[in-house]
Amino acid sequence: MSRFVLRRIFASLHEQPPPISRRVFSSSHQKPLPKPQPSTNNNPLKSSRPNSQSSITRNASLLRAMANTAHMDLLTFFYPIGNTPAVSLTRDIPRETKANVLSLGCGDARNILYTTHVAGSTSPMDITCCDIESLVITRNILLFTLILDYGGNRIKDIWDIYYHLFIGPKALALLESQTTRLLAVSDSLESWHASNYGKRLRFCDSSSFFRSEKDLEQSFDQIQRAKDLRHYYIGEKFVFTGMRSAAPLNREAVQDLAKQHKHFWDTGSTDKPNANSAAMPNPMFTSQLNKSSILHYGTDPLLGFHLATAYASLVPQPTSDPHAHAFLQSSAHNLVRAARQQFQAWCKSFRKHAGIMVLRFFVGEALAFCHALQQRKKGIAVGPYRKPGTFETILLNSEDYLPVVTAPMSFSVINTSNLVDHVGAINLLIATSPLLDDNLFATLYTESLVNQEKDHSTLAESFLCGNVSTMSVLLGIFPTDYWTNVVPISTADEAILNTARRRLGDKLSSDYIYSRLS
């Protein structure tokens, strides 16, 4: 971890901000910049080529995968917390087989924690994490070190540090002491790797270690602007995104999820009303990627957990009790309690099995990192540019990559989150498929939150921009969900979610549907 970055956290903890009112979030909102409208100009080729329009129509899916003109992001969102339920990264790997995992667009730590909880001690893991936002990586490293040092002893304070926009004095003191402890071993990349943390938490290059000077400058305005955007996009409407986390008990959770989401954005905390003593904006939610980078308006700490347990008892009820039933009393706090219980169990499992795990971190664009790994396999040390808008090339100069490569260069699992929605499936597959191990269980996972097709039956062809059989042969990968006609999530749940949105007049209802392909 960068010594400079940690000093910025440490400095922010000692600042004396003016008294903070929870109502600071209720100021007049600022509308985001309008989306650029499509051009109404006619195609200049149309007059000279009468058949060009039909040709473009036939190849529309292919054109979507081609390179486009570079653009500037006028507004970017910071995603510190995942918005889909946690999944096991090693679910398709034979037990007792070492798992080399590449997590692109890794986001928060939910998938890693859940994977260690499910896999236990049967499968050694080496997980390489990549994210373009350095603060995401820093937050995860801080969480992992807190778990390694404290386990489940201070789970409430660890939860607050990782998930709350505001933290109280106990969590603040823990964050300060942990920052001081990390600073002591952060003189250089070599000193970090030589520390007790560096044995399990490693960096792929020195730039990732020393990066993100501006990321951790505390800025209350970022939370303020996120609140304003949330009011613009959501207003007083119910938020249904969490319904997929409560499956299959979606209907039981719909009211409580909306209440809890509103409570979190009103108070910056998941604690019960009148029970929260938080007074300090959490430095771990600060993002200074640029002045237009703000906390996403849909951020919700509960979305990464499996919330059905809040309504269905996991303990068998006595059959002799005439009033026994499987469903618990409806309460928004039941959701928080269920999520915290899972978080505590996952943290304990992570600490228990940390001895068979290695986590590696890289800050940069996912496709660039994949191409850098491909070149390193060929003996080329310098890779492409780290991310758009910079001239810094990727140099994997960690001792794990130079002079002798000891880190994994091919992987049995590659998880790409929902990057397919941002970079396109063809671009993603070309960058990632050469990094898969040459065995039968090597798997590439993709997720999508954008409704590209009317139904799931045509999703595979849309992703691959052509005939599935042909594209599978060309790319050397085979979508098992397509060939087996089985998907790991219920499409009925997503249909119910979209129906509820449309009935309540949600203009965004037709744009989002959660799907996975492997």
Coordinates of C-alpha atoms in Angstrom, one line a residue:
M1 CA 0.0 0.0 0.0
S2 CA 1.3 3.5 -0.9
R3 CA 2.9 5.2 2.0
F4 CA 1.6 8.5 0.6
V5 CA -1.9 7.2 0.3
L6 CA -1.9 6.0 3.8
R7 CA -0.6 9.3 5.1
R8 CA -3.5 11.1 3.4
I9 CA -5.9 8.9 5.2
F10 CA -4.0 9.5 8.5
A11 CA -4.1 13.2 7.9
S12 CA -7.8 13.3 7.1
L13 CA -8.5 11.5 10.4
H14 CA -7.0 14.4 12.4
E15 CA -8.7 17.2 10.6
Q16 CA -11.4 19.0 12.6
P17 CA -14.4 19.5 10.3
P18 CA -17.2 21.8 11.2
P19 CA -20.3 20.3 12.8
I20 CA -22.0 18.1 10.3
S21 CA -25.7 17.9 10.0
R22 CA -27.4 14.9 8.4
R23 CA -29.7 17.4 6.5
V24 CA -26.7 18.7 4.6
F25 CA -27.8 16.1 2.0
S26 CA -31.1 17.8 1.4
S27 CA -29.8 20.8 -0.5
S28 CA -31.0 21.7 -3.9
H29 CA -29.9 19.1 -6.4
Q30 CA -27.8 19.6 -9.5
K31 CA -28.9 17.9 -12.6
P32 CA -26.2 15.9 -14.4
L33 CA -25.0 16.9 -17.8
P34 CA -27.6 15.8 -20.4
K35 CA -26.8 12.7 -22.5
P36 CA -25.6 13.5 -26.0
Q37 CA -28.4 13.2 -28.5
P38 CA -27.8 11.0 -31.6
S39 CA -27.0 12.9 -34.7
T40 CA -29.9 13.5 -37.2
N41 CA -27.6 13.9 -40.2
N42 CA -28.1 11.4 -43.0
N43 CA -25.4 8.9 -43.8
P44 CA -23.3 10.5 -46.6
L45 CA -22.8 7.1 -48.1
K46 CA -26.5 6.5 -48.5
S47 CA -26.9 8.4 -51.8
S48 CA -23.9 6.7 -53.5
R49 CA -24.6 3.2 -52.1
P50 CA -28.3 2.3 -52.2
N51 CA -27.7 -1.0 -50.4
S52 CA -25.5 0.4 -47.6
Q53 CA -28.4 0.7 -45.1
S54 CA -29.4 -2.9 -45.4
S55 CA -25.7 -3.9 -45.1
I56 CA -25.4 -1.8 -41.9
T57 CA -28.5 -3.4 -40.5
R58 CA -27.3 -6.9 -41.1
N59 CA -24.0 -6.2 -39.4
A60 CA -25.2 -4.0 -36.6
S61 CA -24.1 -6.4 -33.9
L62 CA -20.6 -6.6 -35.5
L63 CA -20.3 -2.8 -35.6
R64 CA -21.0 -2.6 -31.9
A65 CA -17.8 -4.6 -31.3
M66 CA -15.6 -2.4 -33.5
A67 CA -13.3 0.3 -32.1
N68 CA -15.0 3.7 -31.7
T69 CA -13.7 7.3 -31.5
A70 CA -12.2 8.1 -28.1
H71 CA -14.4 10.1 -25.9
M72 CA -14.1 12.1 -22.6
D73 CA -16.1 11.0 -19.6
L74 CA -17.8 14.2 -18.3
L75 CA -19.3 12.3 -15.4
T76 CA -18.0 9.1 -13.8
F77 CA -19.3 7.2 -10.9
F78 CA -17.4 5.6 -8.0
Y79 CA -18.6 2.1 -7.1
P80 CA -17.1 1.2 -3.7
I81 CA -19.8 -1.4 -3.0
G82 CA -21.0 -4.2 -5.2
N83 CA -24.6 -4.2 -6.4
T84 CA -25.1 -7.9 -7.1
P85 CA -25.2 -10.9 -4.7
A86 CA -21.8 -12.5 -3.9
V87 CA -20.8 -15.6 -5.9
S88 CA -18.2 -18.2 -5.4
L89 CA -15.3 -17.7 -7.9
T90 CA -14.3 -21.4 -7.6
R91 CA -17.7 -23.0 -8.0
D92 CA -16.8 -24.9 -11.2
I93 CA -13.3 -26.0 -10.1
P94 CA -12.7 -29.5 -8.8
R95 CA -12.2 -29.5 -5.0
E96 CA -8.7 -29.8 -3.8
T97 CA -7.4 -28.2 -7.0
K98 CA -5.4 -25.0 -6.7
A99 CA -7.4 -22.1 -8.1
N100 CA -5.6 -19.4 -10.0
V101 CA -8.2 -16.7 -10.4
L102 CA -8.2 -13.4 -12.3
S103 CA -10.8 -10.9 -11.1
L104 CA -11.3 -8.1 -13.6
G105 CA -13.3 -5.1 -12.4
C106 CA -13.1 -6.7 -9.1
G107 CA -15.0 -4.1 -7.1
D108 CA -15.5 -4.8 -3.4
A109 CA -14.3 -7.8 -1.5
R110 CA -17.7 -9.7 -1.3
N111 CA -16.8 -12.4 -3.9
I112 CA -13.4 -13.1 -2.4
L113 CA -14.9 -13.4 1.1
Y114 CA -17.7 -15.5 0.0
T115 CA -15.4 -17.8 -2.0
T116 CA -13.2 -18.5 1.0
H117 CA -16.3 -19.2 3.1
V118 CA -17.7 -21.7 0.6
A119 CA -14.4 -23.4 -0.5
G120 CA -12.9 -23.6 3.0
S121 CA -9.5 -25.2 3.3
T122 CA -10.0 -27.6 0.4
S123 CA -8.7 -25.4 -2.4
P124 CA -5.6 -23.2 -2.3
M125 CA -6.2 -19.9 -4.1
D126 CA -4.1 -17.3 -5.8
I127 CA -6.4 -14.4 -6.8
T128 CA -5.2 -11.5 -9.0
C129 CA -7.5 -8.4 -8.6
C130 CA -7.7 -5.6 -11.1
D131 CA -9.7 -2.4 -10.9
I132 CA -9.3 0.9 -12.6
E133 CA -10.2 2.8 -9.4
S134 CA -7.3 2.7 -7.0
L135 CA -9.5 3.6 -4.0
V136 CA -11.4 0.3 -4.6
I137 CA -8.1 -1.6 -4.2
T138 CA -7.1 0.5 -1.2
R139 CA -10.4 -0.1 0.6
N140 CA -10.1 -3.9 0.0
I141 CA -6.6 -4.0 1.3
L142 CA -7.6 -2.1 4.4
L143 CA -10.5 -4.5 4.9
F144 CA -8.3 -7.6 4.5
T145 CA -5.7 -6.3 7.0
L146 CA -8.4 -5.5 9.5
I147 CA -9.8 -9.1 9.2
L148 CA -6.3 -10.6 9.5
D149 CA -5.6 -8.5 12.6
Y150 CA -8.9 -8.6 14.4
G151 CA -11.0 -11.4 12.8
G152 CA -14.5 -11.3 14.2
N153 CA -13.6 -9.4 17.4
R154 CA -14.4 -5.9 16.0
I155 CA -16.8 -6.9 13.3
K156 CA -19.2 -3.9 14.0
D157 CA -16.4 -1.3 13.6
I158 CA -15.0 -3.1 10.5
W159 CA -18.5 -3.1 9.0
D160 CA -18.9 0.6 9.6
I161 CA -15.5 1.4 8.1
Y162 CA -16.2 -0.6 5.0
Y163 CA -19.9 0.2 4.4
H164 CA -20.9 3.4 6.1
L165 CA -20.7 6.9 4.8
F166 CA -20.4 8.2 8.3
I167 CA -18.5 6.5 11.1
G168 CA -18.5 6.9 14.9
P169 CA -15.6 7.4 17.3
K170 CA -14.8 3.7 17.8
A171 CA -14.6 3.0 14.1
L172 CA -12.6 6.2 13.6
A173 CA -10.1 5.2 16.2
L174 CA -9.8 1.7 14.7
L175 CA -9.2 3.3 11.2
E176 CA -6.6 5.6 12.6
S177 CA -4.7 2.8 14.4
Q178 CA -4.8 0.5 11.4
T179 CA -3.6 3.3 9.1
T180 CA -0.7 3.9 11.4
R181 CA 0.1 0.2 11.4
L182 CA 0.1 0.1 7.6
L183 CA 2.3 3.2 7.3
A184 CA 5.0 1.5 9.4
V185 CA 5.5 -1.2 6.7
S186 CA 4.9 1.0 3.6
D187 CA 8.3 2.6 3.0
S188 CA 8.5 0.8 -0.4
L189 CA 7.1 -2.1 -2.3
E190 CA 9.9 -4.3 -1.1
S191 CA 9.2 -3.4 2.5
W192 CA 5.5 -4.1 2.1
H193 CA 6.2 -7.5 0.5
A194 CA 8.6 -8.3 3.3
S195 CA 6.0 -7.6 6.0
N196 CA 3.5 -10.0 7.4
Y197 CA 0.8 -8.4 5.2
G198 CA 2.9 -8.8 2.1
K199 CA 3.0 -12.5 2.4
R200 CA -0.7 -12.7 1.5
L201 CA -1.5 -9.2 0.0
R202 CA 0.9 -8.4 -2.9
F203 CA 1.1 -5.8 -5.7
C204 CA 1.7 -6.5 -9.3
D205 CA 3.8 -3.4 -9.9
S206 CA 5.2 -0.4 -8.1
S207 CA 2.8 2.0 -9.8
S208 CA -0.2 0.3 -8.3
F209 CA 1.6 0.5 -4.9
F210 CA 2.4 4.2 -5.1
R211 CA -0.7 5.2 -7.1
S212 CA -3.7 7.3 -6.3
E213 CA -2.3 10.4 -4.6
K214 CA -5.6 12.2 -4.9
D215 CA -8.0 9.4 -4.2
L216 CA -8.1 9.6 -0.4
E217 CA -8.4 13.3 0.1
Q218 CA -11.5 13.6 2.2
S219 CA -14.3 15.4 0.3
F220 CA -17.7 15.8 1.8
D221 CA -18.8 17.4 -1.5
Q222 CA -18.6 14.0 -3.2
I223 CA -21.2 12.5 -0.9
Q224 CA -23.3 15.6 -1.3
R225 CA -23.3 15.4 -5.1
A226 CA -24.1 11.7 -4.9
K227 CA -27.2 12.6 -2.8
D228 CA -28.2 15.3 -5.3
L229 CA -27.9 12.8 -8.2
R230 CA -29.9 10.2 -6.3
H231 CA -32.7 12.8 -5.9
Y232 CA -32.6 13.5 -9.6
Y233 CA -32.6 9.9 -10.8
I234 CA -34.7 8.3 -8.0
G235 CA -36.6 11.0 -6.1
E236 CA -39.2 9.5 -3.8
K237 CA -39.6 6.3 -5.9
F238 CA -39.1 2.9 -4.4
V239 CA -35.8 1.3 -5.2
F240 CA -36.2 -2.3 -6.4
T241 CA -32.5 -3.2 -7.2
G242 CA -32.1 -5.2 -4.0
M243 CA -34.9 -7.6 -4.9
R244 CA -32.5 -9.8 -6.8
S245 CA -30.4 -10.1 -3.6
A246 CA -33.5 -11.4 -1.7
A247 CA -34.5 -14.1 -4.2
P248 CA -36.5 -16.2 -4.0
L249 CA -38.4 -14.2 -1.4
N250 CA -38.6 -11.1 -3.5
R251 CA -42.1 -10.1 -2.6
E252 CA -41.5 -10.4 1.1
A253 CA -38.5 -8.0 0.9
V254 CA -39.7 -5.3 -1.4
Q255 CA -41.0 -2.9 1.2
D256 CA -38.2 -3.4 3.6
L257 CA -35.5 -3.0 0.9
A258 CA -36.9 0.3 -0.2
K259 CA -37.1 1.6 3.4
Q260 CA -33.6 0.4 4.2
H261 CA -32.1 2.0 1.1
K262 CA -33.7 5.3 1.9
H263 CA -32.5 5.1 5.5
F264 CA -28.9 4.5 4.4
W265 CA -28.9 7.5 2.1
D266 CA -30.6 9.7 4.8
T267 CA -28.2 8.8 7.6
G268 CA -25.1 7.3 5.8
S269 CA -25.5 4.2 8.0
T270 CA -27.3 0.9 8.2
D271 CA -27.8 1.2 12.0
K272 CA -31.3 1.5 13.5
P273 CA -32.8 5.0 13.6
N274 CA -31.6 7.0 16.7
A275 CA -28.9 4.4 17.3
N276 CA -26.3 5.9 15.1
S277 CA -23.7 8.2 16.7
A278 CA -21.6 8.7 13.5
A279 CA -20.3 12.2 13.1
M280 CA -17.3 11.9 10.8
P281 CA -17.5 11.4 7.0
N282 CA -15.8 8.2 6.2
P283 CA -12.5 8.8 4.4
M284 CA -12.7 5.4 2.7
F285 CA -15.6 6.6 0.6
T286 CA -13.7 9.6 -0.8
S287 CA -13.0 9.6 -4.6
Q288 CA -10.9 12.2 -6.3
L289 CA -10.3 10.5 -9.6
N290 CA -11.4 13.9 -11.0
K291 CA -13.9 16.5 -10.0
S292 CA -16.6 14.7 -12.0
S293 CA -16.2 11.4 -10.1
I294 CA -18.8 10.9 -7.5
L295 CA -20.4 8.1 -5.4
H296 CA -23.0 6.2 -7.4
Y297 CA -26.5 7.1 -6.5
G298 CA -27.6 3.5 -6.2
T299 CA -24.9 2.5 -3.6
D300 CA -26.4 0.2 -1.0
P301 CA -24.4 -2.0 1.4
L302 CA -26.9 -4.8 1.4
L303 CA -26.9 -5.6 -2.3
G304 CA -23.9 -7.9 -2.1
F305 CA -25.5 -10.3 0.4
H306 CA -28.1 -13.1 0.2
L307 CA -31.0 -11.5 1.9
A308 CA -33.6 -14.3 1.7
T309 CA -32.4 -15.5 5.1
A310 CA -33.9 -12.4 6.6
Y311 CA -37.4 -13.8 5.9
A312 CA -36.8 -17.6 5.8
S313 CA -35.7 -19.4 9.0
L314 CA -32.7 -21.7 8.4
V315 CA -33.6 -23.6 11.6
P316 CA -36.4 -26.3 11.3
Q317 CA -39.5 -25.3 13.1
P318 CA -41.2 -27.9 15.5
T319 CA -44.0 -29.5 13.6
S320 CA -46.1 -29.8 16.8
D321 CA -46.3 -26.0 17.0
P322 CA -49.5 -24.9 15.2
H323 CA -48.1 -21.4 14.8
A324 CA -44.7 -22.4 13.5
H325 CA -43.9 -21.0 10.0
A326 CA -40.8 -20.4 7.9
F327 CA -41.2 -16.7 7.5
L328 CA -39.9 -14.3 10.0
Q329 CA -41.5 -11.0 11.0
S330 CA -41.1 -8.3 8.3
S331 CA -38.6 -5.7 9.4
A332 CA -36.1 -3.6 7.5
H333 CA -33.5 -4.2 10.2
N334 CA -33.9 -7.9 9.6
L335 CA -32.1 -7.3 6.3
V336 CA -29.2 -5.6 8.0
R337 CA -28.9 -8.3 10.7
A338 CA -28.9 -11.0 8.0
A339 CA -26.2 -9.1 6.0
R340 CA -24.0 -8.6 9.1
Q341 CA -24.3 -12.2 10.1
Q342 CA -23.1 -13.3 6.7
F343 CA -20.3 -10.7 6.7
Q344 CA -19.1 -11.9 10.1
A345 CA -19.1 -15.5 8.9
W346 CA -17.2 -14.7 5.7
C347 CA -14.6 -12.6 7.7
K348 CA -14.0 -15.5 10.1
S349 CA -13.6 -17.9 7.2
F350 CA -11.2 -15.6 5.4
R351 CA -9.0 -15.3 8.5
K352 CA -9.1 -19.0 9.2
H353 CA -8.0 -20.0 5.6
A354 CA -5.7 -17.0 4.9
G355 CA -2.7 -19.3 5.1
I356 CA -3.6 -21.0 1.7
M357 CA -4.4 -17.7 -0.1
V358 CA -2.5 -15.1 -2.0
L359 CA -4.1 -11.9 -3.2
R360 CA -2.5 -9.7 -5.8
F361 CA -3.6 -6.2 -6.8
F362 CA -3.3 -4.1 -9.9
V363 CA -4.6 -0.6 -10.6
G364 CA -5.5 0.0 -14.2
E365 CA -7.8 -0.7 -17.1
A366 CA -8.8 -4.4 -17.3
L367 CA -8.2 -5.0 -21.0
A368 CA -4.8 -3.3 -20.8
F369 CA -3.8 -5.5 -17.9
C370 CA -4.8 -8.6 -19.8
H371 CA -2.8 -7.6 -22.8
A372 CA 0.2 -6.9 -20.5
L373 CA -0.1 -10.4 -19.1
Q374 CA -0.2 -11.8 -22.6
Q375 CA 3.0 -9.9 -23.5
R376 CA 4.7 -10.9 -20.3
K377 CA 4.1 -14.6 -21.1
K378 CA 6.0 -13.9 -24.3
G379 CA 8.9 -12.3 -22.4
I380 CA 8.0 -8.7 -23.1
A381 CA 8.1 -6.7 -19.9
V382 CA 6.5 -3.4 -21.0
G383 CA 2.8 -3.5 -21.7
P384 CA 0.2 -1.1 -23.2
Y385 CA -1.0 2.1 -21.6
R386 CA -2.3 1.7 -18.1
K387 CA -5.7 3.3 -18.8
P388 CA -7.4 5.8 -21.1
G389 CA -6.2 9.3 -20.9
T390 CA -2.7 8.5 -19.7
F391 CA 0.7 7.9 -21.3
E392 CA 2.0 5.6 -18.5
T393 CA 2.8 2.1 -19.8
I394 CA 2.3 -1.0 -17.7
L395 CA 5.5 -2.4 -16.3
L396 CA 5.0 -5.5 -14.1
N397 CA 8.1 -4.8 -12.1
S398 CA 7.1 -6.6 -8.9
E399 CA 9.5 -9.3 -7.7
D400 CA 6.7 -11.8 -8.6
Y401 CA 7.1 -10.9 -12.3
L402 CA 10.7 -9.8 -12.7
P403 CA 13.2 -11.3 -13.3
V404 CA 11.5 -14.7 -12.9
V405 CA 7.8 -15.0 -13.1
T406 CA 6.4 -16.7 -10.0
A407 CA 2.9 -15.2 -10.2
P408 CA 0.2 -17.0 -12.3
M409 CA 0.2 -16.0 -15.9
S410 CA -2.7 -18.2 -16.9
F411 CA -5.9 -18.8 -14.9
S412 CA -8.4 -21.5 -14.2
V413 CA -11.1 -18.9 -13.5
I414 CA -11.5 -15.4 -15.0
N415 CA -14.3 -13.3 -13.6
T416 CA -15.1 -10.2 -15.6
S417 CA -17.9 -8.7 -13.5
N418 CA -20.1 -6.7 -15.9
L419 CA -17.3 -5.3 -18.0
V420 CA -19.0 -6.6 -21.1
D421 CA -21.5 -3.7 -20.7
H422 CA -18.6 -1.2 -20.9
V423 CA -16.1 -2.6 -23.3
G424 CA -18.1 -5.0 -25.4
A425 CA -18.0 -8.8 -25.5
I426 CA -15.6 -9.3 -28.4
N427 CA -13.0 -6.9 -27.0
L428 CA -13.3 -8.6 -23.6
L429 CA -13.0 -12.2 -25.0
I430 CA -10.0 -11.4 -27.2
A431 CA -8.2 -10.0 -24.2
T432 CA -9.1 -12.7 -21.7
S433 CA -9.5 -16.0 -23.5
P434 CA -5.7 -16.5 -24.2
L435 CA -5.2 -16.3 -20.4
L436 CA -7.3 -19.3 -19.6
D437 CA -5.6 -22.6 -18.6
D438 CA -5.7 -25.4 -21.1
N439 CA -8.0 -27.7 -19.2
L440 CA -11.6 -28.8 -19.3
F441 CA -12.7 -26.8 -16.2
A442 CA -11.1 -23.4 -17.0
T443 CA -14.0 -21.0 -17.0
L444 CA -14.6 -17.4 -18.0
Y445 CA -17.5 -15.7 -16.2
T446 CA -19.4 -12.6 -17.6
E447 CA -22.2 -10.6 -16.1
S448 CA -24.5 -8.0 -17.7
L449 CA -26.9 -5.5 -16.2
V450 CA -27.9 -4.0 -19.6
N451 CA -30.9 -5.5 -21.3
Q452 CA -29.4 -5.9 -24.8
E453 CA -32.1 -8.4 -26.0
K454 CA -35.8 -9.0 -25.4
D455 CA -35.1 -12.4 -23.7
H456 CA -32.3 -14.6 -22.5
S457 CA -32.6 -17.0 -25.4
T458 CA -30.8 -14.6 -27.8
L459 CA -28.4 -13.3 -25.3
A460 CA -25.5 -15.5 -26.3
E461 CA -25.6 -14.5 -29.9
S462 CA -25.8 -10.8 -28.9
F463 CA -22.8 -11.2 -26.7
L464 CA -20.7 -12.9 -29.4
C465 CA -21.9 -10.7 -32.2
G466 CA -22.7 -13.6 -34.5
N467 CA -23.6 -17.3 -34.7
V468 CA -22.7 -19.0 -31.5
S469 CA -21.2 -22.1 -33.0
T470 CA -19.0 -20.1 -35.4
M471 CA -17.8 -17.6 -32.9
S472 CA -17.1 -20.4 -30.4
V473 CA -14.8 -22.1 -32.8
L474 CA -13.1 -18.8 -33.8
L475 CA -12.5 -17.7 -30.1
G476 CA -11.9 -21.2 -28.8
I477 CA -14.5 -20.9 -26.0
F478 CA -17.9 -22.4 -25.6
P479 CA -20.8 -20.8 -23.6
T480 CA -21.9 -23.7 -21.5
D481 CA -25.1 -21.9 -20.5
Y482 CA -26.1 -21.7 -24.1
W483 CA -25.4 -25.4 -24.9
T484 CA -26.9 -26.8 -21.8
N485 CA -29.9 -24.4 -21.8
V486 CA -29.4 -23.8 -18.1
V487 CA -28.5 -20.5 -16.4
P488 CA -27.4 -20.0 -12.8
I489 CA -30.0 -17.3 -12.0
S490 CA -33.7 -17.2 -12.3
T491 CA -35.0 -15.2 -15.2
A492 CA -38.4 -15.0 -13.6
D493 CA -37.0 -12.9 -10.8
E494 CA -35.7 -10.4 -13.3
A495 CA -39.0 -10.4 -15.2
I496 CA -40.9 -9.6 -11.9
L497 CA -38.4 -6.8 -11.1
N498 CA -38.8 -5.1 -14.5
T499 CA -42.6 -5.5 -14.4
A500 CA -42.7 -3.8 -11.0
R501 CA -40.6 -1.0 -12.3
R502 CA -42.8 -0.4 -15.3
R503 CA -46.0 -0.3 -13.3
L504 CA -44.5 2.4 -11.1
G505 CA -43.4 4.4 -14.0
D506 CA -39.7 3.9 -13.8
K507 CA -38.2 5.2 -17.0
L508 CA -35.1 3.0 -16.6
S509 CA -37.0 -0.3 -16.3
S510 CA -36.3 -1.4 -19.9
D511 CA -32.6 -0.7 -19.7
Y512 CA -31.5 -3.2 -17.0
I513 CA -31.7 -6.9 -16.5
Y514 CA -29.2 -9.1 -14.6
S515 CA -27.7 -12.0 -16.5
R516 CA -24.7 -14.3 -16.3
L517 CA -22.9 -16.4 -18.8
S518 CA -20.0 -18.8 -18.4

